[in-house]
Amino acid sequence: MTYLNLESDWTKFISPGAVFTSEIVSDANAIDPVGLQNTEEKRDSETVQSIASNETEECEKQGKWSELPSLPLKKIYSFLRRKDQINMSLVCRSWSEGYGSPSVWKTFRFSLQESQVLMDSCPVLKFVEKYSSMFRHLKINGLCSENKHLVKNWCRHFVELLQNLTRNTELISVEFKYFSYCLTHIDTPTYNYICRSIADFLASQHHLKLVEFYLCPFEYQESVNLLRIIIENSRESLEHLKLRDFVSDENEDSNAAKKLPMLADLPSLKTLETDYSFIFENMVAGQSTAIQAVKNFKTLVLSKLILYNYSTYSEIEDFTGLTSTNWRFMKTLYPNLQIELILTVDSAARRAFEFFILPNMPISHLRYSNCDFNVGTEIVVLFDHLLACKTNEHLVYLKIDWEEPTQHLSSTINPFLHACKKLKCFELFMYNTTSGVDVLLESWLENRPETLEKVIIDILYLHNGNDIPDWNNINDYVSLLKLTGLNIKIKYKGKI
């Protein structure tokens, strides 16, 4: 038998490429799919029997690392990747026992390599069988492959994982990510089997605080069903919910929509991050019923809504659309609500921002951009609309694309910036122009927006040649503004 030599620096037995992190993670990608099958048998069947007398004497001089107290031992484990934790667990019995402690297995990531997916018996699942009762945070990454055989195998391993967790685990958080390829390249029976397995798993969890779906596009009926199950079983505990690319089709199922809960059915929800979808629209539109039905309703705690939209003009027309009255009810139910709106528009820019930005929306963060260059952002009309909706009363952060060359940058932007009562950070993206930037910065030397603390101007300049118009003036004004206390940066992309 080969023994590891204990030296004063315990890190010498750790692989040179070890990455330290504050989170304890079991990453299937970090586990050797062949050697892993023998690891557990080694640990269970072998005990380090003795160390040669000279090694024992040296160990005693160095303070007997095998007698390291459990708290420092757990801390050391927390810094290591899974394969380094395995190496550490083979040093001695005491360290092996530390490997099996709940703190090591608090967070588990299921992310398989292709070599592991191809195996009939996935080695990672041996760890799940043994330690899943200790899991509290689960992170599942789908397989990004168009190979149908690989996808089918991955689905089999994934279902086995969920079945084990359904029996043995009480989780605090669960994250599903990157299922697009898997859900696209499977047949209907397999898709239905996957959906049932996820539904059964979620139904077994009653204390979830965080649930996240990212790039997991289910059909509308399955999306509604999964959301309903989450709310029914973790109603009182759920604090953070993320639904990004959660619905694959754009056609609302009226029968499924009737089963959709309202946001008020989640009394502990603090953060909701979602795309603008039929699901979101229906959950918000139903809030008026919640106010009318409950006379003495409890103050709800939802304080952050992160709302995304990348829709084209035709897709907007498919929605019913929320109203300022809907948002007034939302403000009544959630008095501390702040909205972060990430809005990417196409050539129908005006139609888009008039649809999504309405009175009574407490928008604290706004990111406004185009999906194509030079499509016409109608900036003046946008600012007029923001003022009409009183968005300036809530706005703390504004990022905006300015792709139209203009000498009137200052006269267009400044009136809105000065009207904002809370704005602290302003970011501006400009494409192939610096026109008007120097005039804007000069105006701030004389009359800077009162609350503005940070400015970032990002310039993508792709013209041939090395000269950027007004560049010397811009640099001079940046230096002067920094002396006044403004945190300002100019970023460049392209040749200068």
Tab-separated table of C-alpha atoms in Angstrom:
chain	number	residue	atom	x	y	z
A	1	MET	CA	0.000	0.000	0.000
A	2	THR	CA	1.219	3.506	-0.838
A	3	TYR	CA	0.906	6.147	1.843
A	4	LEU	CA	0.828	9.911	1.502
A	5	ASN	CA	3.658	11.733	3.217
A	6	LEU	CA	2.324	14.305	5.694
A	7	GLU	CA	4.381	17.465	5.543
A	8	SER	CA	4.099	20.683	7.477
A	9	ASP	CA	2.370	22.408	4.583
A	10	TRP	CA	-0.865	20.435	4.051
A	11	THR	CA	-1.355	22.001	0.654
A	12	LYS	CA	1.434	19.866	-0.826
A	13	PHE	CA	-0.895	16.953	-1.384
A	14	ILE	CA	-3.385	19.133	-3.236
A	15	SER	CA	-3.191	19.286	-7.015
A	16	PRO	CA	-1.267	22.318	-8.326
A	17	GLY	CA	-4.294	23.669	-10.186
A	18	ALA	CA	-6.547	23.876	-7.148
A	19	VAL	CA	-9.016	26.751	-7.283
A	20	PHE	CA	-10.104	28.216	-3.978
A	21	THR	CA	-13.671	29.323	-3.462
A	22	SER	CA	-15.815	30.296	-0.515
A	23	GLU	CA	-18.559	27.928	-1.640
A	24	ILE	CA	-18.482	24.182	-1.050
A	25	VAL	CA	-19.343	22.652	-4.402
A	26	SER	CA	-19.481	19.149	-5.765
A	27	ASP	CA	-18.732	19.534	-9.434
A	28	ALA	CA	-19.125	16.477	-11.606
A	29	ASN	CA	-16.751	18.039	-14.140
A	30	ALA	CA	-13.956	17.914	-11.574
A	31	ILE	CA	-14.322	14.178	-10.944
A	32	ASP	CA	-12.404	11.567	-12.884
A	33	PRO	CA	-15.166	9.384	-14.372
A	34	VAL	CA	-12.989	6.249	-14.251
A	35	GLY	CA	-11.104	6.641	-10.985
A	36	LEU	CA	-14.237	7.804	-9.212
A	37	GLN	CA	-15.767	4.333	-9.219
A	38	ASN	CA	-12.942	3.044	-7.028
A	39	THR	CA	-12.748	5.991	-4.653
A	40	GLU	CA	-15.627	5.088	-2.364
A	41	GLU	CA	-14.544	1.444	-2.152
A	42	LYS	CA	-11.060	2.587	-1.177
A	43	ARG	CA	-12.376	4.820	1.528
A	44	ASP	CA	-14.773	2.242	2.934
A	45	SER	CA	-12.458	-0.763	2.747
A	46	GLU	CA	-9.072	0.773	3.567
A	47	THR	CA	-7.810	2.505	6.687
A	48	VAL	CA	-4.380	3.999	6.851
A	49	GLN	CA	-2.787	1.386	9.156
A	50	SER	CA	0.501	2.940	10.238
A	51	ILE	CA	3.187	5.307	9.147
A	52	ALA	CA	6.811	4.313	9.111
A	53	SER	CA	8.590	5.220	12.338
A	54	ASN	CA	10.567	8.070	10.806
A	55	GLU	CA	7.363	9.517	9.273
A	56	THR	CA	5.546	9.167	12.598
A	57	GLU	CA	8.316	11.020	14.411
A	58	GLU	CA	8.281	13.774	11.812
A	59	CYS	CA	4.482	14.028	12.025
A	60	GLU	CA	4.599	14.353	15.825
A	61	LYS	CA	7.135	17.168	15.532
A	62	GLN	CA	4.848	18.987	13.165
A	63	GLY	CA	1.810	18.852	15.417
A	64	LYS	CA	-0.089	15.726	14.258
A	65	TRP	CA	-2.145	16.970	11.329
A	66	SER	CA	-4.387	13.935	11.747
A	67	GLU	CA	-5.612	15.479	15.007
A	68	LEU	CA	-6.668	18.709	13.345
A	69	PRO	CA	-9.910	19.909	15.048
A	70	SER	CA	-13.104	19.508	13.065
A	71	LEU	CA	-13.769	23.226	12.557
A	72	PRO	CA	-10.451	24.023	10.781
A	73	LEU	CA	-10.746	20.734	8.905
A	74	LYS	CA	-14.150	21.724	7.518
A	75	LYS	CA	-12.795	25.148	6.613
A	76	ILE	CA	-9.948	23.579	4.637
A	77	TYR	CA	-12.397	21.303	2.826
A	78	SER	CA	-14.524	24.338	1.917
A	79	PHE	CA	-11.675	25.851	-0.114
A	80	LEU	CA	-11.141	22.804	-2.326
A	81	ARG	CA	-12.528	21.453	-5.552
A	82	ARG	CA	-14.113	18.023	-5.354
A	83	LYS	CA	-11.133	16.042	-6.675
A	84	ASP	CA	-8.861	17.748	-4.122
A	85	GLN	CA	-11.359	16.949	-1.383
A	86	ILE	CA	-11.137	13.308	-2.448
A	87	ASN	CA	-7.330	13.373	-2.212
A	88	MET	CA	-7.532	14.983	1.203
A	89	SER	CA	-10.031	12.403	2.445
A	90	LEU	CA	-7.540	9.582	1.702
A	91	VAL	CA	-4.844	10.934	4.027
A	92	CYS	CA	-6.120	9.436	7.283
A	93	ARG	CA	-9.232	8.234	9.075
A	94	SER	CA	-9.870	11.594	10.738
A	95	TRP	CA	-9.758	13.445	7.452
A	96	SER	CA	-11.900	10.791	5.822
A	97	GLU	CA	-14.566	11.367	8.454
A	98	GLY	CA	-14.386	15.096	7.746
A	99	TYR	CA	-15.105	14.392	4.087
A	100	GLY	CA	-18.422	12.875	5.077
A	101	SER	CA	-19.549	15.893	7.117
A	102	PRO	CA	-22.657	17.901	6.117
A	103	SER	CA	-20.662	21.071	5.494
A	104	VAL	CA	-18.762	19.394	2.642
A	105	TRP	CA	-21.981	18.305	0.919
A	106	LYS	CA	-24.109	21.371	1.601
A	107	THR	CA	-23.922	22.402	-2.071
A	108	PHE	CA	-23.974	19.875	-4.916
A	109	ARG	CA	-23.561	20.655	-8.617
A	110	PHE	CA	-24.729	18.132	-11.201
A	111	SER	CA	-22.829	18.974	-14.399
A	112	LEU	CA	-21.738	15.968	-16.429
A	113	GLN	CA	-18.963	15.647	-18.965
A	114	GLU	CA	-19.667	13.691	-22.149
A	115	SER	CA	-17.462	10.823	-20.918
A	116	GLN	CA	-19.666	10.503	-17.836
A	117	VAL	CA	-22.884	10.777	-19.841
A	118	LEU	CA	-21.831	7.816	-22.007
A	119	MET	CA	-21.485	5.474	-19.035
A	120	ASP	CA	-24.293	3.040	-18.280
A	121	SER	CA	-23.925	3.787	-14.581
A	122	CYS	CA	-23.069	7.409	-13.889
A	123	PRO	CA	-20.306	7.483	-11.205
A	124	VAL	CA	-21.493	10.828	-9.812
A	125	LEU	CA	-24.755	9.202	-8.729
A	126	LYS	CA	-22.833	7.075	-6.213
A	127	PHE	CA	-22.146	10.265	-4.300
A	128	VAL	CA	-25.796	11.263	-4.598
A	129	GLU	CA	-26.939	7.945	-3.134
A	130	LYS	CA	-24.595	8.241	-0.177
A	131	TYR	CA	-24.670	11.956	0.646
A	132	SER	CA	-27.897	13.416	-0.804
A	133	SER	CA	-29.530	13.705	2.626
A	134	MET	CA	-26.914	16.398	3.375
A	135	PHE	CA	-27.607	18.452	0.221
A	136	ARG	CA	-29.134	21.873	0.851
A	137	HIS	CA	-28.268	23.702	-2.377
A	138	LEU	CA	-28.592	21.963	-5.744
A	139	LYS	CA	-27.290	23.266	-9.087
A	140	ILE	CA	-28.148	21.295	-12.224
A	141	ASN	CA	-26.639	22.125	-15.624
A	142	GLY	CA	-28.132	20.561	-18.722
A	143	LEU	CA	-26.077	19.003	-21.517
A	144	CYS	CA	-25.205	21.355	-24.383
A	145	SER	CA	-25.127	18.857	-27.227
A	146	GLU	CA	-27.187	18.110	-30.316
A	147	ASN	CA	-26.182	14.432	-30.218
A	148	LYS	CA	-29.478	12.650	-29.559
A	149	HIS	CA	-27.782	9.596	-28.090
A	150	LEU	CA	-25.890	11.737	-25.574
A	151	VAL	CA	-29.013	13.727	-24.744
A	152	LYS	CA	-31.016	10.545	-24.172
A	153	ASN	CA	-28.348	9.183	-21.818
A	154	TRP	CA	-28.176	12.492	-19.969
A	155	CYS	CA	-31.942	12.461	-19.487
A	156	ARG	CA	-31.710	8.984	-17.958
A	157	HIS	CA	-29.025	10.058	-15.486
A	158	PHE	CA	-30.922	13.263	-14.720
A	159	VAL	CA	-34.145	11.400	-13.910
A	160	GLU	CA	-32.223	8.991	-11.680
A	161	LEU	CA	-30.762	11.983	-9.853
A	162	LEU	CA	-34.207	13.521	-9.291
A	163	GLN	CA	-35.694	10.248	-8.095
A	164	ASN	CA	-32.963	9.880	-5.495
A	165	LEU	CA	-33.359	13.487	-4.352
A	166	THR	CA	-37.122	13.141	-4.177
A	167	ARG	CA	-36.695	10.345	-1.605
A	168	ASN	CA	-33.851	11.694	0.487
A	169	THR	CA	-33.339	15.438	0.289
A	170	GLU	CA	-34.684	18.621	1.869
A	171	LEU	CA	-33.302	21.525	-0.138
A	172	ILE	CA	-33.116	25.254	0.468
A	173	SER	CA	-32.342	26.215	-3.124
A	174	VAL	CA	-32.429	24.610	-6.563
A	175	GLU	CA	-31.163	25.948	-9.892
A	176	PHE	CA	-31.925	24.468	-13.328
A	177	LYS	CA	-29.742	25.878	-16.129
A	178	TYR	CA	-29.030	25.297	-19.830
A	179	PHE	CA	-31.739	22.758	-20.657
A	180	SER	CA	-32.405	24.211	-24.116
A	181	TYR	CA	-30.520	21.533	-26.057
A	182	CYS	CA	-31.931	18.715	-23.949
A	183	LEU	CA	-35.539	19.837	-24.295
A	184	THR	CA	-35.144	20.465	-28.030
A	185	HIS	CA	-33.525	17.145	-28.972
A	186	ILE	CA	-35.778	14.641	-27.193
A	187	ASP	CA	-38.952	12.899	-28.316
A	188	THR	CA	-42.358	13.608	-26.788
A	189	PRO	CA	-42.435	10.616	-24.363
A	190	THR	CA	-39.005	11.555	-22.995
A	191	TYR	CA	-40.055	15.208	-22.682
A	192	ASN	CA	-43.165	14.199	-20.740
A	193	TYR	CA	-41.083	11.898	-18.523
A	194	ILE	CA	-38.632	14.726	-17.777
A	195	CYS	CA	-41.471	17.101	-16.894
A	196	ARG	CA	-43.132	14.556	-14.575
A	197	SER	CA	-39.817	13.857	-12.838
A	198	ILE	CA	-39.159	17.559	-12.226
A	199	ALA	CA	-42.732	18.028	-11.011
A	200	ASP	CA	-42.469	15.092	-8.571
A	201	PHE	CA	-39.135	16.378	-7.306
A	202	LEU	CA	-40.427	19.916	-6.736
A	203	ALA	CA	-43.528	18.545	-5.013
A	204	SER	CA	-41.257	16.796	-2.496
A	205	GLN	CA	-39.572	20.047	-1.472
A	206	HIS	CA	-41.379	22.159	1.128
A	207	HIS	CA	-38.753	24.652	2.332
A	208	LEU	CA	-37.266	26.137	-0.827
A	209	LYS	CA	-36.060	29.718	-0.487
A	210	LEU	CA	-34.614	30.074	-3.986
A	211	VAL	CA	-35.767	28.528	-7.275
A	212	GLU	CA	-34.135	29.384	-10.575
A	213	PHE	CA	-34.866	28.336	-14.165
A	214	TYR	CA	-32.478	29.752	-16.765
A	215	LEU	CA	-32.574	28.698	-20.424
A	216	CYS	CA	-35.073	25.946	-19.648
A	217	PRO	CA	-37.847	26.557	-22.206
A	218	PHE	CA	-40.830	24.364	-21.340
A	219	GLU	CA	-44.139	24.524	-23.150
A	220	TYR	CA	-46.708	26.841	-21.598
A	221	GLN	CA	-48.752	24.115	-19.894
A	222	GLU	CA	-45.702	22.516	-18.253
A	223	SER	CA	-44.341	25.937	-17.230
A	224	VAL	CA	-47.576	26.798	-15.455
A	225	ASN	CA	-47.728	23.381	-13.814
A	226	LEU	CA	-44.171	23.585	-12.475
A	227	LEU	CA	-44.726	27.093	-11.149
A	228	ARG	CA	-47.984	26.031	-9.491
A	229	ILE	CA	-46.243	23.102	-7.768
A	230	ILE	CA	-43.450	25.360	-6.494
A	231	ILE	CA	-45.940	27.813	-5.027
A	232	GLU	CA	-48.146	25.126	-3.482
A	233	ASN	CA	-45.257	23.395	-1.723
A	234	SER	CA	-42.929	26.272	-0.825
A	235	ARG	CA	-45.475	29.046	-0.487
A	236	GLU	CA	-44.322	30.342	2.886
A	237	SER	CA	-40.568	29.939	2.403
A	238	LEU	CA	-39.850	31.041	-1.189
A	239	GLU	CA	-37.921	34.329	-1.256
A	240	HIS	CA	-36.218	34.404	-4.665
A	241	LEU	CA	-37.661	33.206	-7.981
A	242	LYS	CA	-35.966	33.424	-11.379
A	243	LEU	CA	-37.754	32.494	-14.623
A	244	ARG	CA	-35.555	33.323	-17.633
A	245	ASP	CA	-36.386	31.658	-20.963
A	246	PHE	CA	-38.830	29.522	-19.030
A	247	VAL	CA	-41.550	29.364	-21.702
A	248	SER	CA	-40.795	28.069	-25.202
A	249	ASP	CA	-43.993	28.929	-27.071
A	250	GLU	CA	-45.688	32.306	-27.481
A	251	ASN	CA	-49.248	30.997	-27.529
A	252	GLU	CA	-51.087	31.217	-24.256
A	253	ASP	CA	-53.010	28.115	-23.142
A	254	SER	CA	-56.235	29.459	-21.626
A	255	ASN	CA	-56.923	26.246	-19.683
A	256	ALA	CA	-53.445	26.230	-18.184
A	257	ALA	CA	-53.673	29.955	-17.417
A	258	LYS	CA	-56.665	29.325	-15.147
A	259	LYS	CA	-54.392	27.288	-12.854
A	260	LEU	CA	-51.796	30.045	-12.663
A	261	PRO	CA	-51.296	31.459	-9.148
A	262	MET	CA	-50.998	35.169	-8.409
A	263	LEU	CA	-47.908	36.859	-7.051
A	264	ALA	CA	-49.837	37.491	-3.838
A	265	ASP	CA	-49.800	33.712	-3.289
A	266	LEU	CA	-46.111	34.057	-2.410
A	267	PRO	CA	-46.120	36.094	0.822
A	268	SER	CA	-42.361	35.704	1.468
A	269	LEU	CA	-41.168	36.469	-2.076
A	270	LYS	CA	-38.550	39.253	-2.077
A	271	THR	CA	-37.079	39.052	-5.592
A	272	LEU	CA	-38.628	38.035	-8.912
A	273	GLU	CA	-36.484	37.919	-12.058
A	274	THR	CA	-38.407	37.077	-15.211
A	275	ASP	CA	-38.986	37.695	-18.886
A	276	TYR	CA	-42.131	39.541	-19.876
A	277	SER	CA	-44.366	36.584	-20.739
A	278	PHE	CA	-47.972	35.447	-20.594
A	279	ILE	CA	-47.198	33.912	-17.212
A	280	PHE	CA	-45.873	37.184	-15.809
A	281	GLU	CA	-48.644	39.246	-17.375
A	282	ASN	CA	-51.383	37.040	-15.897
A	283	MET	CA	-49.787	36.874	-12.445
A	284	VAL	CA	-49.591	40.683	-12.274
A	285	ALA	CA	-52.989	41.365	-13.835
A	286	GLY	CA	-54.597	39.226	-11.137
A	287	GLN	CA	-53.335	41.435	-8.295
A	288	SER	CA	-56.462	43.606	-8.407
A	289	THR	CA	-58.454	40.534	-7.407
A	290	ALA	CA	-56.111	39.977	-4.476
A	291	ILE	CA	-56.771	43.478	-3.131
A	292	GLN	CA	-60.522	43.243	-3.597
A	293	ALA	CA	-60.756	39.749	-2.083
A	294	VAL	CA	-58.630	40.400	0.999
A	295	LYS	CA	-59.708	43.379	3.071
A	296	ASN	CA	-56.976	43.215	5.680
A	297	PHE	CA	-54.205	41.737	3.583
A	298	LYS	CA	-50.762	41.268	5.034
A	299	THR	CA	-48.091	43.634	3.712
A	300	LEU	CA	-46.139	41.644	1.162
A	301	VAL	CA	-42.353	41.871	0.953
A	302	LEU	CA	-41.590	41.757	-2.779
A	303	SER	CA	-39.033	44.550	-3.174
A	304	LYS	CA	-37.212	43.780	-6.438
A	305	LEU	CA	-38.682	42.912	-9.830
A	306	ILE	CA	-36.124	42.359	-12.597
A	307	LEU	CA	-38.021	42.370	-15.879
A	308	TYR	CA	-36.513	41.505	-19.284
A	309	ASN	CA	-37.882	41.938	-22.767
A	310	TYR	CA	-36.278	41.226	-26.133
A	311	SER	CA	-39.521	41.084	-28.081
A	312	THR	CA	-40.065	42.336	-31.598
A	313	TYR	CA	-43.002	44.468	-32.639
A	314	SER	CA	-45.131	41.489	-33.707
A	315	GLU	CA	-44.576	39.708	-30.396
A	316	ILE	CA	-45.747	42.739	-28.416
A	317	GLU	CA	-48.979	42.665	-30.357
A	318	ASP	CA	-49.605	39.134	-29.083
A	319	PHE	CA	-49.814	40.317	-25.463
A	320	THR	CA	-52.797	41.934	-23.808
A	321	GLY	CA	-50.558	44.424	-22.043
A	322	LEU	CA	-50.564	45.637	-18.466
A	323	THR	CA	-52.038	49.012	-17.529
A	324	SER	CA	-51.086	51.787	-15.140
A	325	THR	CA	-53.949	50.536	-12.958
A	326	ASN	CA	-52.298	47.107	-12.715
A	327	TRP	CA	-49.099	48.779	-11.544
A	328	ARG	CA	-51.016	50.925	-9.044
A	329	PHE	CA	-52.363	47.717	-7.476
A	330	MET	CA	-48.831	46.319	-7.450
A	331	LYS	CA	-47.554	49.382	-5.580
A	332	THR	CA	-50.386	48.968	-3.057
A	333	LEU	CA	-49.550	45.326	-2.430
A	334	TYR	CA	-45.784	45.845	-2.489
A	335	PRO	CA	-45.024	49.320	-1.071
A	336	ASN	CA	-41.225	48.782	-1.240
A	337	LEU	CA	-41.190	47.492	-4.829
A	338	GLN	CA	-38.436	48.652	-7.188
A	339	ILE	CA	-38.301	47.567	-10.822
A	340	GLU	CA	-35.213	46.894	-12.917
A	341	LEU	CA	-36.283	46.996	-16.568
A	342	ILE	CA	-33.964	45.599	-19.247
A	343	LEU	CA	-35.525	46.614	-22.543
A	344	THR	CA	-34.053	45.727	-25.937
A	345	VAL	CA	-36.010	47.103	-28.871
A	346	ASP	CA	-36.040	46.780	-32.645
A	347	SER	CA	-37.118	49.256	-35.313
A	348	ALA	CA	-40.450	49.726	-33.526
A	349	ALA	CA	-38.723	51.453	-30.626
A	350	ARG	CA	-41.497	53.883	-29.727
A	351	ARG	CA	-44.138	51.152	-29.681
A	352	ALA	CA	-41.948	49.066	-27.377
A	353	PHE	CA	-41.165	51.616	-24.680
A	354	GLU	CA	-44.735	52.936	-24.647
A	355	PHE	CA	-45.942	49.366	-24.122
A	356	PHE	CA	-43.576	48.472	-21.284
A	357	ILE	CA	-42.998	51.775	-19.468
A	358	LEU	CA	-46.181	53.023	-17.806
A	359	PRO	CA	-47.249	55.421	-15.049
A	360	ASN	CA	-47.162	53.963	-11.515
A	361	MET	CA	-44.166	51.768	-12.349
A	362	PRO	CA	-41.436	52.382	-9.743
A	363	ILE	CA	-38.540	51.840	-12.188
A	364	SER	CA	-35.282	52.274	-10.288
A	365	HIS	CA	-32.980	50.768	-12.960
A	366	LEU	CA	-33.490	51.104	-16.713
A	367	ARG	CA	-31.303	49.548	-19.440
A	368	TYR	CA	-32.483	50.598	-22.880
A	369	SER	CA	-30.769	49.292	-26.021
A	370	ASN	CA	-31.312	48.184	-29.625
A	371	CYS	CA	-30.956	44.710	-31.065
A	372	ASP	CA	-29.642	46.240	-34.337
A	373	PHE	CA	-27.419	49.231	-35.013
A	374	ASN	CA	-28.752	52.437	-36.518
A	375	VAL	CA	-32.422	51.554	-36.274
A	376	GLY	CA	-33.589	54.865	-34.842
A	377	THR	CA	-33.859	55.000	-31.056
A	378	GLU	CA	-36.150	58.050	-30.925
A	379	ILE	CA	-34.297	59.252	-27.833
A	380	VAL	CA	-36.141	62.556	-27.508
A	381	VAL	CA	-39.487	60.787	-27.562
A	382	LEU	CA	-38.216	58.261	-25.024
A	383	PHE	CA	-37.201	60.979	-22.550
A	384	ASP	CA	-40.541	62.725	-23.000
A	385	HIS	CA	-42.319	59.466	-22.277
A	386	LEU	CA	-40.220	58.793	-19.156
A	387	LEU	CA	-41.095	62.233	-17.817
A	388	ALA	CA	-44.782	61.743	-18.594
A	389	CYS	CA	-44.714	58.458	-16.623
A	390	LYS	CA	-42.777	60.156	-13.771
A	391	THR	CA	-40.028	57.568	-14.113
A	392	ASN	CA	-37.583	60.318	-13.139
A	393	GLU	CA	-38.941	60.204	-9.578
A	394	HIS	CA	-37.642	56.673	-8.971
A	395	LEU	CA	-34.689	56.222	-11.317
A	396	VAL	CA	-31.348	55.439	-9.639
A	397	TYR	CA	-29.505	53.893	-12.608
A	398	LEU	CA	-29.857	54.608	-16.331
A	399	LYS	CA	-28.017	52.909	-19.196
A	400	ILE	CA	-28.918	53.902	-22.715
A	401	ASP	CA	-27.711	53.285	-26.284
A	402	TRP	CA	-27.139	56.406	-28.377
A	403	GLU	CA	-26.455	55.301	-31.903
A	404	GLU	CA	-27.507	58.444	-33.753
A	405	PRO	CA	-24.719	60.994	-34.310
A	406	THR	CA	-25.854	64.368	-33.011
A	407	GLN	CA	-24.468	67.702	-31.893
A	408	HIS	CA	-27.421	68.100	-29.532
A	409	LEU	CA	-26.427	65.457	-27.001
A	410	SER	CA	-26.289	67.918	-24.116
A	411	SER	CA	-29.589	69.674	-24.829
A	412	THR	CA	-31.348	66.316	-25.223
A	413	ILE	CA	-29.980	64.450	-22.212
A	414	ASN	CA	-29.491	67.176	-19.596
A	415	PRO	CA	-33.131	68.210	-19.087
A	416	PHE	CA	-34.038	64.641	-18.178
A	417	LEU	CA	-30.983	64.080	-15.983
A	418	HIS	CA	-31.688	67.269	-14.049
A	419	ALA	CA	-35.315	66.186	-13.578
A	420	CYS	CA	-34.247	62.913	-11.922
A	421	LYS	CA	-34.460	63.099	-8.137
A	422	LYS	CA	-32.433	59.997	-7.238
A	423	LEU	CA	-30.215	59.210	-10.238
A	424	LYS	CA	-26.722	58.177	-9.131
A	425	CYS	CA	-25.283	56.315	-12.128
A	426	PHE	CA	-25.587	57.107	-15.835
A	427	GLU	CA	-24.094	54.916	-18.581
A	428	LEU	CA	-24.057	55.886	-22.245
A	429	PHE	CA	-23.161	53.684	-25.216
A	430	MET	CA	-22.203	55.389	-28.480
A	431	TYR	CA	-21.503	53.721	-31.823
A	432	ASN	CA	-19.061	55.203	-34.329
A	433	THR	CA	-19.387	58.721	-32.994
A	434	THR	CA	-18.209	60.987	-30.220
A	435	SER	CA	-20.328	63.866	-31.455
A	436	GLY	CA	-21.469	66.149	-28.665
A	437	VAL	CA	-19.670	64.334	-25.827
A	438	ASP	CA	-17.291	67.218	-25.172
A	439	VAL	CA	-20.184	69.701	-25.025
A	440	LEU	CA	-22.064	67.440	-22.606
A	441	LEU	CA	-19.076	67.132	-20.285
A	442	GLU	CA	-18.411	70.884	-20.431
A	443	SER	CA	-22.001	71.594	-19.361
A	444	TRP	CA	-21.518	69.399	-16.283
A	445	LEU	CA	-18.595	71.529	-15.156
A	446	GLU	CA	-21.007	74.421	-14.809
A	447	ASN	CA	-24.186	72.602	-13.792
A	448	ARG	CA	-23.923	68.909	-13.032
A	449	PRO	CA	-27.122	66.907	-12.273
A	450	GLU	CA	-27.443	67.189	-8.507
A	451	THR	CA	-27.512	63.526	-7.459
A	452	LEU	CA	-25.235	62.134	-10.198
A	453	GLU	CA	-22.180	60.343	-8.766
A	454	LYS	CA	-20.930	58.002	-11.505
A	455	VAL	CA	-20.766	58.220	-15.302
A	456	ILE	CA	-19.530	55.632	-17.815
A	457	ILE	CA	-19.382	56.476	-21.518
A	458	ASP	CA	-18.693	53.434	-23.694
A	459	ILE	CA	-17.610	54.229	-27.257
A	460	LEU	CA	-17.410	51.633	-30.035
A	461	TYR	CA	-15.462	53.395	-32.774
A	462	LEU	CA	-14.699	51.306	-35.847
A	463	HIS	CA	-13.757	53.927	-38.443
A	464	ASN	CA	-10.387	53.550	-40.137
A	465	GLY	CA	-7.649	55.844	-38.953
A	466	ASN	CA	-6.330	56.843	-35.586
A	467	ASP	CA	-8.069	60.170	-35.009
A	468	ILE	CA	-11.227	60.347	-32.933
A	469	PRO	CA	-13.054	63.667	-33.240
A	470	ASP	CA	-12.895	65.961	-30.168
A	471	TRP	CA	-10.790	63.412	-28.292
A	472	ASN	CA	-8.438	65.917	-26.661
A	473	ASN	CA	-11.335	68.016	-25.404
A	474	ILE	CA	-13.066	64.942	-23.997
A	475	ASN	CA	-9.942	63.938	-22.061
A	476	ASP	CA	-9.516	67.456	-20.678
A	477	TYR	CA	-13.102	67.615	-19.432
A	478	VAL	CA	-12.886	64.137	-17.886
A	479	SER	CA	-9.848	65.234	-15.852
A	480	LEU	CA	-11.615	68.388	-14.664
A	481	LEU	CA	-14.798	66.527	-13.722
A	482	LYS	CA	-12.797	64.038	-11.676
A	483	LEU	CA	-11.386	66.968	-9.693
A	484	THR	CA	-14.951	67.998	-8.840
A	485	GLY	CA	-15.596	64.538	-7.351
A	486	LEU	CA	-17.474	62.899	-10.226
A	487	ASN	CA	-16.536	59.252	-10.812
A	488	ILE	CA	-16.318	59.277	-14.607
A	489	LYS	CA	-14.811	56.792	-17.066
A	490	ILE	CA	-14.555	56.733	-20.855
A	491	LYS	CA	-14.253	53.215	-22.325
A	492	TYR	CA	-12.980	52.615	-25.861
A	493	LYS	CA	-13.395	49.763	-28.269
A	494	GLY	CA	-11.689	49.976	-31.622
A	495	LYS	CA	-8.640	51.872	-32.795
A	496	ILE	CA	-7.716	55.137	-31.141
